[in-house]
Coordinates of C-alpha atoms in Angstrom, one line a residue:
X673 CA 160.3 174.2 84.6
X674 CA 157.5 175.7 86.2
X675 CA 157.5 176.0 89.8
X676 CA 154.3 177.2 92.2
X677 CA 154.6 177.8 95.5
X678 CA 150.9 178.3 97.7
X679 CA 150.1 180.2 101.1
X680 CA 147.6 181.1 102.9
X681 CA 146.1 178.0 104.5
X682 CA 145.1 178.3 108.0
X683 CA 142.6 177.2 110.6
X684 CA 139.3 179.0 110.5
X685 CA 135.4 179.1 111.7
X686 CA 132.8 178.4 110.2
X687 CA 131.3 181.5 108.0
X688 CA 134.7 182.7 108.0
X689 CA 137.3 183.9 104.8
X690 CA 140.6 183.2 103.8
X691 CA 142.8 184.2 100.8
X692 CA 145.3 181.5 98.9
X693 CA 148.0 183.0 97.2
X694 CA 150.2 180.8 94.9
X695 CA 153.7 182.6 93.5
X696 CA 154.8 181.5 89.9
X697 CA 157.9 181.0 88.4
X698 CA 159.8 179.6 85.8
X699 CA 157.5 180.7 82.5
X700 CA 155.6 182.9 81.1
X701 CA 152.5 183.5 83.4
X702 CA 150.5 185.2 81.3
X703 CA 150.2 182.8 78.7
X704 CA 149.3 180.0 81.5
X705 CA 146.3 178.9 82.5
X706 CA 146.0 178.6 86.6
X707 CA 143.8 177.1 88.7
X708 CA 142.7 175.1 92.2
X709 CA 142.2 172.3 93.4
X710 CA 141.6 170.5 96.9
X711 CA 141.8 166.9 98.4
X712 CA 140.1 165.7 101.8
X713 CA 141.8 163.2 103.5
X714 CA 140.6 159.9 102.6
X715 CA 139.2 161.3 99.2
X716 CA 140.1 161.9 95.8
X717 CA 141.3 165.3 94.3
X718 CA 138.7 167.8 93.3
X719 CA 138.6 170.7 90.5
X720 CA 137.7 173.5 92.0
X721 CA 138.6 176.6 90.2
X722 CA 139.9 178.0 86.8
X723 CA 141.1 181.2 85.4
X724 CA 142.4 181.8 81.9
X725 CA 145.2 184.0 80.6
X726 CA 142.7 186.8 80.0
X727 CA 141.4 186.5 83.4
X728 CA 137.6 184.6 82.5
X729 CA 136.9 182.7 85.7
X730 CA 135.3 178.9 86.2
X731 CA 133.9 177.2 89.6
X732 CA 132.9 174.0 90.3
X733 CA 129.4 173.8 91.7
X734 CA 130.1 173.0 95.2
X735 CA 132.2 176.4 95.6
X736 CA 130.3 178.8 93.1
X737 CA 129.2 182.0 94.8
X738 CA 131.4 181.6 97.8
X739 CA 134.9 181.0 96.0
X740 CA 136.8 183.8 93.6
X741 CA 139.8 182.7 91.3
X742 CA 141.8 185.9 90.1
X743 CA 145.6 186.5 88.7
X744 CA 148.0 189.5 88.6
X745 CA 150.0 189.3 85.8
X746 CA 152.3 191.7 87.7
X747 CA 153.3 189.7 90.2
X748 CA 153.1 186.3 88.5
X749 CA 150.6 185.4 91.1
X750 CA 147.1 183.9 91.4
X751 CA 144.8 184.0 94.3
X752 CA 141.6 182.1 95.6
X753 CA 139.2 184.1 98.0
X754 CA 137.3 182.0 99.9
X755 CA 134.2 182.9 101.6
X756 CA 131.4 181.3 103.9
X757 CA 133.7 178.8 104.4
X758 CA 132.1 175.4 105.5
X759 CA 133.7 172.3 107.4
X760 CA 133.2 170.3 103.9
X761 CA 135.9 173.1 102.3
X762 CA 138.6 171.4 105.1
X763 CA 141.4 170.1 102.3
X764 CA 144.5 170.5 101.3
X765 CA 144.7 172.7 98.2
X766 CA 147.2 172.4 95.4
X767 CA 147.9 175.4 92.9
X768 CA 147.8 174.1 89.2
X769 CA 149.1 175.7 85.9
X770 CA 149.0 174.6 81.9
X771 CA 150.2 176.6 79.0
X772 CA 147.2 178.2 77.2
X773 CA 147.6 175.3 74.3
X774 CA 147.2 172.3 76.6
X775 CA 144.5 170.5 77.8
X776 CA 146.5 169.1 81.2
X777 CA 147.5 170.3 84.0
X778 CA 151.1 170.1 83.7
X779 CA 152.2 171.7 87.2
X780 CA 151.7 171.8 90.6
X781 CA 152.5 173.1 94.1
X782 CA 153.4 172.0 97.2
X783 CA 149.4 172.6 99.1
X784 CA 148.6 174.4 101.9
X785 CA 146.2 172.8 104.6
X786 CA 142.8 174.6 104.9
X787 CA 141.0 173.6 108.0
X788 CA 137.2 174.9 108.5
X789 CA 136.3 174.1 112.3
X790 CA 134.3 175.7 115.3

């Protein structure tokens, strides 16, 4: 069983960065596929970020330019650098892994509150 655990999350200004870090364990993590995503309160949960075993990168629109997925193999971990952060990035964002053959995301973490806020 796969678990993923995230941190990270904070309280920050506008314009401002933080880094999510979500630890792996359980499987193979260079065969999975990792990614983000993020639910406001009161709204549905959002894609927001993909990376594939061999480290090729997707963003959804709203983040692209701002947001970086990337993984180290090494340390079974995957990370999401946020920058510019704006009071619509406020969520709580949830790690999520597949194996490379699957077309679900079959795990998930725990979430770590990101607050954007002057």
């Amino acid at each position: 069983q796969v678990r993923l655990v995230e941190s990270g999350g904070g309280l920050v200004q506008p314009g401002e960065s933080l880094r999510l870090s979500c630890a792996a364990s359980g499987y193979i993590f260079s065969r999975m596929v990792m990614g983000w995503h993020r639910q406001a309160s009161g709204k549905e949960r959002e894609w927001v970020a993909t990376i594939t075993s061999g480290g090729s990168p997707n963003y959804a629109d709203s983040v692209k330019g701002r947001f970086t997925i990337f993984r180290d193999n090494a340390k079974n971990t995957v990370y999401l650098q946020m920058n510019s952060l704006k009071p619509d990035d406020t969520a709580v964002y949830y790690c999520s892994g597949r194996p490379i053959f699957g077309n679900t995301w079959s795990s998930w973490g725990q979430g770590t509150q990101v607050t954007v806020s002057s």
